[in-house]
PDB file of C-alpha atoms and ligand atoms in Angstrom:
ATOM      1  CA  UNK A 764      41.755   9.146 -14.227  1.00 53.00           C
ATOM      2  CA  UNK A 765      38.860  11.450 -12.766  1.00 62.00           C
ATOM      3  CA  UNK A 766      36.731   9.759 -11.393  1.00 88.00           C
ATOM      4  CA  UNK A 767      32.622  10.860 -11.682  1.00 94.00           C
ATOM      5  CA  UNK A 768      30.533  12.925  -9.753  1.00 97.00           C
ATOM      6  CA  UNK A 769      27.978  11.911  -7.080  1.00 98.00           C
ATOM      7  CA  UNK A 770      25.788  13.920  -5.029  1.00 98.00           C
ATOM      8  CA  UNK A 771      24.787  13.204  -1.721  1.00 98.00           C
ATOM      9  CA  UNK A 772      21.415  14.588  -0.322  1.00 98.00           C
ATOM     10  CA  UNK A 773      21.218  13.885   3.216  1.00 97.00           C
ATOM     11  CA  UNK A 774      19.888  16.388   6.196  1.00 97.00           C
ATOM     12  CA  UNK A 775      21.820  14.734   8.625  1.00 96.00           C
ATOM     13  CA  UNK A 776      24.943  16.701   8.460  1.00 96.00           C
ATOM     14  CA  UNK A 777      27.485  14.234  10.586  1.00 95.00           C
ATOM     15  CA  UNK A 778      26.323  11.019   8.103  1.00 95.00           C
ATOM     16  CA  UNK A 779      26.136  13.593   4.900  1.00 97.00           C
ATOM     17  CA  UNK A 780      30.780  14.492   5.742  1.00 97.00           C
ATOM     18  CA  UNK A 781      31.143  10.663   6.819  1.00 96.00           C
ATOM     19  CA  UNK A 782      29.731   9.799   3.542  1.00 97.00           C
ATOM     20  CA  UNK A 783      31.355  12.975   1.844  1.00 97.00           C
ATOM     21  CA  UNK A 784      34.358  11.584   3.376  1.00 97.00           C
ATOM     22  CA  UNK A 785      34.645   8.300   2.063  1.00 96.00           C
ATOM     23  CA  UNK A 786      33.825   9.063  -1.384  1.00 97.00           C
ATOM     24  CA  UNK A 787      36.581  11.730  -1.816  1.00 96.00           C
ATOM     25  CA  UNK A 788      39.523   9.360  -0.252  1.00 96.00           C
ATOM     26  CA  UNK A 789      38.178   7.152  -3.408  1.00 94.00           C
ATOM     27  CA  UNK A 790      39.107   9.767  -5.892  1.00 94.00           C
ATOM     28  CA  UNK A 791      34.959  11.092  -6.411  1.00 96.00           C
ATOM     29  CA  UNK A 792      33.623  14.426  -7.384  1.00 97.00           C
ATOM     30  CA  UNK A 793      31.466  14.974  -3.812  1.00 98.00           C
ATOM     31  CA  UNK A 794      28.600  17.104  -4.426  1.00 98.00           C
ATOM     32  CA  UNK A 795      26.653  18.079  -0.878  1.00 98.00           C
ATOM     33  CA  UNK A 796      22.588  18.992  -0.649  1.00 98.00           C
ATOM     34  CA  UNK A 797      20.631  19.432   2.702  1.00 97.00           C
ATOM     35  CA  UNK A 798      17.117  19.411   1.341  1.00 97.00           C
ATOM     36  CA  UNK A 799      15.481  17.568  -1.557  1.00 97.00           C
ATOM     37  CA  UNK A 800      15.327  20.739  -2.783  1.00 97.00           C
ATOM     38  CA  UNK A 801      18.393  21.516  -3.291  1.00 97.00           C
ATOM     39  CA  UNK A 802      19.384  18.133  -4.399  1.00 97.00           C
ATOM     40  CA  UNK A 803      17.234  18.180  -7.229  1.00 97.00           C
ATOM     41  CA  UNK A 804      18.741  21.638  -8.446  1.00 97.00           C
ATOM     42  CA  UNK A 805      22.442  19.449  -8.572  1.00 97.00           C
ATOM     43  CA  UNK A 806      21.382  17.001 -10.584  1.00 97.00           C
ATOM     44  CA  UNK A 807      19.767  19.019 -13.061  1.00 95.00           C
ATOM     45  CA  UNK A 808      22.755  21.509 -13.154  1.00 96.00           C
ATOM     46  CA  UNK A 809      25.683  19.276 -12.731  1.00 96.00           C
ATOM     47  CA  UNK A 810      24.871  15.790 -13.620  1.00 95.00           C
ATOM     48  CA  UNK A 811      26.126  13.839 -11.394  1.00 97.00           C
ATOM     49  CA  UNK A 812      27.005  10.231 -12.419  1.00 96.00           C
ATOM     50  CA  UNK A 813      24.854   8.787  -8.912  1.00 97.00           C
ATOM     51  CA  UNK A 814      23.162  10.098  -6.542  1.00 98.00           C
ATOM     52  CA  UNK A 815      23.326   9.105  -2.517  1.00 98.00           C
ATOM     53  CA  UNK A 816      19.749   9.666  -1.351  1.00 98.00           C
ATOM     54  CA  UNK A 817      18.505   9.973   2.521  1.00 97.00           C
ATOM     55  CA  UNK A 818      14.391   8.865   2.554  1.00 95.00           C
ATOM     56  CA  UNK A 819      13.584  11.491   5.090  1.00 93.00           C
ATOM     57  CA  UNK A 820      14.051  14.621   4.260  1.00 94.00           C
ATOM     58  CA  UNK A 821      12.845  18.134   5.094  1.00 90.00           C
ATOM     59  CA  UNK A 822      10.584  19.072   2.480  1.00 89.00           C
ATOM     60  CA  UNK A 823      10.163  17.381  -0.742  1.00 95.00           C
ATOM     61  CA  UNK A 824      11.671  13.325   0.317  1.00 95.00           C
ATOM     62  CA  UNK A 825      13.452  11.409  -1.299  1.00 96.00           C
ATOM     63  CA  UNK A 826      11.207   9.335  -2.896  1.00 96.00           C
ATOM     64  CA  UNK A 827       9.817  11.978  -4.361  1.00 97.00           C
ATOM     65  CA  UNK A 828      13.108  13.041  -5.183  1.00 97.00           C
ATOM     66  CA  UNK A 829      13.716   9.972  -7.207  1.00 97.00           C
ATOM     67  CA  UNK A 830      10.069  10.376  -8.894  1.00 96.00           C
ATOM     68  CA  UNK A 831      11.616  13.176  -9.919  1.00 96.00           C
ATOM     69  CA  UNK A 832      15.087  12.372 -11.378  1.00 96.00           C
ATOM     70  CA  UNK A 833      13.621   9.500 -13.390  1.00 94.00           C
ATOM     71  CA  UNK A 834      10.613  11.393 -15.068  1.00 94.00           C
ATOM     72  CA  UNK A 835      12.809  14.041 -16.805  1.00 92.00           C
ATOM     73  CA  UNK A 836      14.891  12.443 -19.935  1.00 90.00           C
ATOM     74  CA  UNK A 837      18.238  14.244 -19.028  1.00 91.00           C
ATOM     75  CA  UNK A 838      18.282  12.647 -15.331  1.00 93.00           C
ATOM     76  CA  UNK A 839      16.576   9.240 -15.804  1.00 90.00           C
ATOM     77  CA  UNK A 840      19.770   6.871 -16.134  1.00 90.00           C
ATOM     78  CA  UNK A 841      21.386   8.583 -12.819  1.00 95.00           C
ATOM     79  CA  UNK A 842      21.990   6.200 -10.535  1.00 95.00           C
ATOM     80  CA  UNK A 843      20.466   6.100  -7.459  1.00 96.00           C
ATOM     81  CA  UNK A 844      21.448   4.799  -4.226  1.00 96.00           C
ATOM     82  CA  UNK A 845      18.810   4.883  -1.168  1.00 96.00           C
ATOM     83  CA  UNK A 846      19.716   5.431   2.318  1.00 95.00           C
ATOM     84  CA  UNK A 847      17.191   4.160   4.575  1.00 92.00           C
ATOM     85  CA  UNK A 848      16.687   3.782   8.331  1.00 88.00           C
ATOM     86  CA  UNK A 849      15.709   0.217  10.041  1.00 79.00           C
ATOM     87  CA  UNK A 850      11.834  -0.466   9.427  1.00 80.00           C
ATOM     88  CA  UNK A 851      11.303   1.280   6.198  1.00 83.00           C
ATOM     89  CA  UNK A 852      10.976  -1.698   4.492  1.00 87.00           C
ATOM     90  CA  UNK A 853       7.950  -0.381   2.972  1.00 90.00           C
ATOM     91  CA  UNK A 854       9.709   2.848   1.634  1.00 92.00           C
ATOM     92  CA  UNK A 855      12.036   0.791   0.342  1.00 92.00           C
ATOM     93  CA  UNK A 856      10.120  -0.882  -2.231  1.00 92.00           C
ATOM     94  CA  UNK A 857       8.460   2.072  -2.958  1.00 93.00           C
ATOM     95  CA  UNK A 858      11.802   3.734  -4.287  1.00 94.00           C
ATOM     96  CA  UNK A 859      12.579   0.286  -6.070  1.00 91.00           C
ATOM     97  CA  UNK A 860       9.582   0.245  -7.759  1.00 89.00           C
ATOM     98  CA  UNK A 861      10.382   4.400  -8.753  1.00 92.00           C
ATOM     99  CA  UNK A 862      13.221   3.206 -10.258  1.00 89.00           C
ATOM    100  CA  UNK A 863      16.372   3.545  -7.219  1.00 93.00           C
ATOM    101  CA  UNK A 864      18.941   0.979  -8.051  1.00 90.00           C
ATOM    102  CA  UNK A 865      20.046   0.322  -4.447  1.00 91.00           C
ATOM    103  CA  UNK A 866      19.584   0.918  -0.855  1.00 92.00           C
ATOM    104  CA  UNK A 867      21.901   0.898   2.239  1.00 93.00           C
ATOM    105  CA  UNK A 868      20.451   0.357   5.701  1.00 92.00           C
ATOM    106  CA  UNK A 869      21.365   2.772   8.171  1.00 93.00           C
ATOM    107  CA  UNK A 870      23.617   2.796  10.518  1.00 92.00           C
ATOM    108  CA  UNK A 871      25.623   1.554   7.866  1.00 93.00           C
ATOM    109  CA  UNK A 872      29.612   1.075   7.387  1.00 92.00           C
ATOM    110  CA  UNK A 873      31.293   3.411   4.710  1.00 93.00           C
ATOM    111  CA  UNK A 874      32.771   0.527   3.769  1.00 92.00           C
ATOM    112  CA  UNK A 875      29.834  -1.099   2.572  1.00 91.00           C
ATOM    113  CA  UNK A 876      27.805   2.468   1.036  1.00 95.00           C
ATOM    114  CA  UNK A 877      31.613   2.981  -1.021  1.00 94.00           C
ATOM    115  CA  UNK A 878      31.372  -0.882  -1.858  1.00 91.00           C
ATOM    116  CA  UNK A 879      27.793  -0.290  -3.538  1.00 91.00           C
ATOM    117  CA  UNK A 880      28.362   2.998  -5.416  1.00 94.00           C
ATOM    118  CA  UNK A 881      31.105   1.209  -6.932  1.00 92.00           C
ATOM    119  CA  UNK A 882      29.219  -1.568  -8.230  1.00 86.00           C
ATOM    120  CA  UNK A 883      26.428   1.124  -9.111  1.00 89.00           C
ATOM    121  CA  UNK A 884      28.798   2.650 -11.224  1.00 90.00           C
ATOM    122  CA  UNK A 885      30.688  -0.065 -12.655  1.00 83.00           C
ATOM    123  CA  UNK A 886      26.977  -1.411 -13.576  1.00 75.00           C
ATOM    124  CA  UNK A 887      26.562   1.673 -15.592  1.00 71.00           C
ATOM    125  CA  UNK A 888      29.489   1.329 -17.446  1.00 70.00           C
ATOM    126  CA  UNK A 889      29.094  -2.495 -18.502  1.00 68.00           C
ATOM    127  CA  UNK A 890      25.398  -2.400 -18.745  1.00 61.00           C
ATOM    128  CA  UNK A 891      22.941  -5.095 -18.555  1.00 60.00           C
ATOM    129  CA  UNK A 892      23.666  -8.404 -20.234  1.00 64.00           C
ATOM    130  CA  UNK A 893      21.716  -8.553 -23.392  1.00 71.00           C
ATOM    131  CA  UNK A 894      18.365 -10.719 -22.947  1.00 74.00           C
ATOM    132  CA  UNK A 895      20.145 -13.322 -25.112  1.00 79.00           C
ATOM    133  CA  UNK A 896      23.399 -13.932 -23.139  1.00 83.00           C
ATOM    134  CA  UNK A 897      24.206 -16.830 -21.385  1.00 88.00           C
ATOM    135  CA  UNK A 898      24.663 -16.666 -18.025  1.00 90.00           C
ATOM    136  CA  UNK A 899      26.931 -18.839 -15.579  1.00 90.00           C
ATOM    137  CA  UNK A 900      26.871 -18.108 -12.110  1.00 90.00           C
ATOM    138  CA  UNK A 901      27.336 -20.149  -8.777  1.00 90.00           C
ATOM    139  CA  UNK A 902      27.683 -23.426 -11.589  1.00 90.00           C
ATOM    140  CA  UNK A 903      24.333 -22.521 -12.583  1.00 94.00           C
ATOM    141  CA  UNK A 904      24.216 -22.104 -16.652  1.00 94.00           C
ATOM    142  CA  UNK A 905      21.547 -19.979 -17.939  1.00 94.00           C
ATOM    143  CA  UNK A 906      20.765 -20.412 -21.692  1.00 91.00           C
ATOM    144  CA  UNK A 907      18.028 -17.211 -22.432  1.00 90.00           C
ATOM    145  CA  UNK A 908      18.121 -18.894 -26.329  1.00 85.00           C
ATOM    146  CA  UNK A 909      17.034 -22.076 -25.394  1.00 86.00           C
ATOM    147  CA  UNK A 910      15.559 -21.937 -22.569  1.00 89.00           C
ATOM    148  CA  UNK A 911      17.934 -24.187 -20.578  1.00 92.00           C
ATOM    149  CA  UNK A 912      19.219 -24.529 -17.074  1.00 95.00           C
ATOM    150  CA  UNK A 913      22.078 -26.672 -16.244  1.00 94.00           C
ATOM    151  CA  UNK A 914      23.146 -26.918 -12.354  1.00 95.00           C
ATOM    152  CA  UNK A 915      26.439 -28.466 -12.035  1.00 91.00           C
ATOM    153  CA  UNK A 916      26.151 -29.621 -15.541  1.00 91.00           C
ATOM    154  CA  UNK A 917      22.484 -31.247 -15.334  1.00 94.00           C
ATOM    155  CA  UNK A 918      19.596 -29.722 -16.304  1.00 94.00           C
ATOM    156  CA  UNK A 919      16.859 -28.242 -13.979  1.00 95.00           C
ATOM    157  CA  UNK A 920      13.483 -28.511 -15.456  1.00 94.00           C
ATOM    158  CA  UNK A 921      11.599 -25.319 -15.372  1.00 94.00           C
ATOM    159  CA  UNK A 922       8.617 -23.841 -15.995  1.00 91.00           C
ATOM    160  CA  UNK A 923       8.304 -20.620 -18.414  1.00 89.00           C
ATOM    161  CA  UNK A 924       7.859 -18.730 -15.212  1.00 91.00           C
ATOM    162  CA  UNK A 925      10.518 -20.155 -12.726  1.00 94.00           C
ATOM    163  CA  UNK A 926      12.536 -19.645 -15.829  1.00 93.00           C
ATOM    164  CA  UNK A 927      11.956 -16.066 -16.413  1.00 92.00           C
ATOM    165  CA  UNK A 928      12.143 -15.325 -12.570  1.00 94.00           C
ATOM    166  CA  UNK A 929      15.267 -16.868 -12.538  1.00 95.00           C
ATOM    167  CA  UNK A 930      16.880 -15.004 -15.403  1.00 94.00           C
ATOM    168  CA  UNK A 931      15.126 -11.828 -13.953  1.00 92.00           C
ATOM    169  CA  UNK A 932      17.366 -12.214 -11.157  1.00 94.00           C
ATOM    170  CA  UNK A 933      20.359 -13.709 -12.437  1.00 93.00           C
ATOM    171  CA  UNK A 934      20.912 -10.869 -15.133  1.00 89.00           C
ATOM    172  CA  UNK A 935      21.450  -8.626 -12.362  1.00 87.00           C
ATOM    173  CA  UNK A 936      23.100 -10.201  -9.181  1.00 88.00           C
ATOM    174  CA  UNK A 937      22.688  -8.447  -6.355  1.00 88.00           C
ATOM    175  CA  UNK A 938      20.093  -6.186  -7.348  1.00 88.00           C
ATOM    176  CA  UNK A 939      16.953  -6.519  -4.985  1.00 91.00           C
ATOM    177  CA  UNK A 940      13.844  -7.194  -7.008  1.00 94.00           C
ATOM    178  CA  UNK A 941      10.475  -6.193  -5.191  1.00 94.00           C
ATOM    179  CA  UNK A 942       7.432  -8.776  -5.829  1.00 94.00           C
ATOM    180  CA  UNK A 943       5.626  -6.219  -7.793  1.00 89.00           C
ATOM    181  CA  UNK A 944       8.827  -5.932 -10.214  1.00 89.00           C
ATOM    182  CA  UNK A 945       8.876  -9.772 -10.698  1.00 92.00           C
ATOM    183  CA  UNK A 946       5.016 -10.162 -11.490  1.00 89.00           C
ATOM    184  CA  UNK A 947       5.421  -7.432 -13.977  1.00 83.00           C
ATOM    185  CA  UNK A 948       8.875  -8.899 -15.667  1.00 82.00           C
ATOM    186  CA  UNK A 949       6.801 -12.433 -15.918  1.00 79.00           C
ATOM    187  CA  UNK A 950       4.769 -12.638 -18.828  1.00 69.00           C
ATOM    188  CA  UNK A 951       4.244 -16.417 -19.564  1.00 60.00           C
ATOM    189  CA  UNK A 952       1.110 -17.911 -19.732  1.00 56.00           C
ATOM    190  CA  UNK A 953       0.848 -19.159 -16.476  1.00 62.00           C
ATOM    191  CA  UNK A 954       1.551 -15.423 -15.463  1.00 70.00           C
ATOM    192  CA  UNK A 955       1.531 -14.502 -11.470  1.00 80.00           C
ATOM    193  CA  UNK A 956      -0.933 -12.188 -10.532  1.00 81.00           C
ATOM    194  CA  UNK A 957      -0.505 -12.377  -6.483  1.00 89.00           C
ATOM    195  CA  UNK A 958       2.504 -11.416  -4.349  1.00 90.00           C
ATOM    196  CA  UNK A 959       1.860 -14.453  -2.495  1.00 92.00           C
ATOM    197  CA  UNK A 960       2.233 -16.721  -6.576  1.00 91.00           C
ATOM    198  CA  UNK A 961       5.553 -14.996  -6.662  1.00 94.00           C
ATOM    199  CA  UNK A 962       6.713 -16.440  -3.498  1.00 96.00           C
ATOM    200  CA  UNK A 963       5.024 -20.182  -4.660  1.00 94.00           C
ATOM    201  CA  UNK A 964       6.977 -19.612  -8.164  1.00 94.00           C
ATOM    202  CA  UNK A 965      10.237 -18.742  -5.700  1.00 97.00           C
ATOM    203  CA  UNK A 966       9.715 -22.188  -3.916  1.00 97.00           C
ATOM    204  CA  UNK A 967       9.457 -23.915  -6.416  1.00 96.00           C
ATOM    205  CA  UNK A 968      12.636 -22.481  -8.371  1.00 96.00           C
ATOM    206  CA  UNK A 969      14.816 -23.056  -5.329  1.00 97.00           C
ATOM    207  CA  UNK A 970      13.572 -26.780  -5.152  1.00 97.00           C
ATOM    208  CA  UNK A 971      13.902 -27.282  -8.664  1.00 96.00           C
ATOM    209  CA  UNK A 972      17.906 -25.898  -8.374  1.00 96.00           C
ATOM    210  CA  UNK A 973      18.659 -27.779  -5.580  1.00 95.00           C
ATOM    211  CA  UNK A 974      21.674 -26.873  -3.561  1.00 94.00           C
ATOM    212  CA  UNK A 975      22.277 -23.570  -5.650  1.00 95.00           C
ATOM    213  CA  UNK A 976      18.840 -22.666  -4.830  1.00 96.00           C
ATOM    214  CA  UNK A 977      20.022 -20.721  -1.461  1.00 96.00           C
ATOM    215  CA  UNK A 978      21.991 -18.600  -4.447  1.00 96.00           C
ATOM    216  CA  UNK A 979      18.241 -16.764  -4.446  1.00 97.00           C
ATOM    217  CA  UNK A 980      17.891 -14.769  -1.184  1.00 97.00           C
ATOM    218  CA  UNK A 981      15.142 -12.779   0.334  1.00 97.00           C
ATOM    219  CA  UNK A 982      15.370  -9.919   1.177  1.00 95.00           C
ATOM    220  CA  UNK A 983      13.026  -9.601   4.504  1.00 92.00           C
ATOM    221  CA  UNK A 984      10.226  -7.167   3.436  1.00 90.00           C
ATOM    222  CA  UNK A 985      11.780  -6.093   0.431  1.00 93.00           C
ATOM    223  CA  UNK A 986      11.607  -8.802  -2.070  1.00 95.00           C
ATOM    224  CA  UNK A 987      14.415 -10.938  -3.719  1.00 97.00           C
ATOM    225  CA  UNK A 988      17.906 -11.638  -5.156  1.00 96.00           C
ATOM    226  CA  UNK A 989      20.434 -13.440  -6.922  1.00 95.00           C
ATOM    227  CA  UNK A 990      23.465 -13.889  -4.579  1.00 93.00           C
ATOM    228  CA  UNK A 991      25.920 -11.660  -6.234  1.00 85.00           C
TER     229      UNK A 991
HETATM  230 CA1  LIG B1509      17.395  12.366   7.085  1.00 76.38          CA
END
């Protein structure tokens, strides 16, 4: 079976064949771009499934780059996987919040980067459970219909928040959600409009899960996720 394309844009040209590497052992399409620049030109022109994108970048960077890809209808569902150095935490949630699906930390093991454009691209393939879908993960039962969460069989009592946090998370394991992303997915009454309330709300949900609350991780300077 072919496999699909993905384009890496990385300056670095050692990281940009180890990467290049790795991908075409697993069967991928490899598409190579040195400059923002030019990686923008691939995607528009060959449409590449997902796209492995360095931050820093000579010229236009990559978060500008991934403005990019997801304001133009032809290029918005390509996946996009970040490659970030140590301490750009900040950069990272700015390409979450512009839509990137993932990041990697560099250095980072090919083994991990092939690991995540694999689940990036399964992802795209299965889609997002439906709003309505139960969900059972780490014995935790989530019932979107009524509302319900059963830990190990009993039921958690939560607030129309904690609930919608928790779903927010759990429809999507793995997935790193920035604080900003969360206060905009919640829209209950008791709606958070702090950072800070999100973290409260996140206390509160592990507490109320008990044991399977470690199943909701932080992600230092980033934000949150569901253990996948
Ligand atoms: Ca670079």
């Amino acid at each position: 079976m072919a496999k699909e394309t993905v384009l890496v844009v990385e300056d670095e040209e050692d990281i940009a064949e180890l990467v290049r590497l790795h991908l075409a052992r697993e069967g991928y399409h490899v598409l190579c771009a040195g400059s923002g620049e030019d990686g923008l030109r691939l995607v528009q022109t060959r449409s590449p499934a997902l796209v492995v994108l360095d931050l820093m970048l000579p010229g236009i960077d990559g978060l500008e780059v991934c403005r990019e890809i997801r304001s133009h209808p032809a290029t918005q569902r390509t996946s996009i996987l970040m490659l970030t150095a140590k301490g750009e935490e900040s950069d990272i949630v700015v390409g979450l919040q512009l839509g990137a699906d993932d990041y990697v930390t560099k250095p980072f093991s090919p083994k991990v980067l092939l690991a995540r454009v694999k689940a990036l691209l399964r992802r795209k393939t299965e889609g997002v459970v439906d709003d309505q879908t139960s969900i059972a993960l780490h014995h935790i039962v989530i019932n979107p219909g009524r509302r319900e969460v059963t830990v190990a069989g009993k039921p958690a009592s939560l607030t129309y928040t904690e609930f919608g946090i928790l779903h927010l998370l759990a429809r999507r394991p793995g997935w790193v959600f920035t604080r900003t992303q969360i206060r905009d997915a919640s829209r209950g009454e008791d709606s958070i409009s702090t950072d800070r309330a999100v973290d409260v709300q996140i206390v509160s949900l592990r507490r109320k899960l008990g044991p399977a609350g470690k199943y909701i991780e932080t992600v230092r300077g980033v934000g949150y996720r569901f253990k996948e």
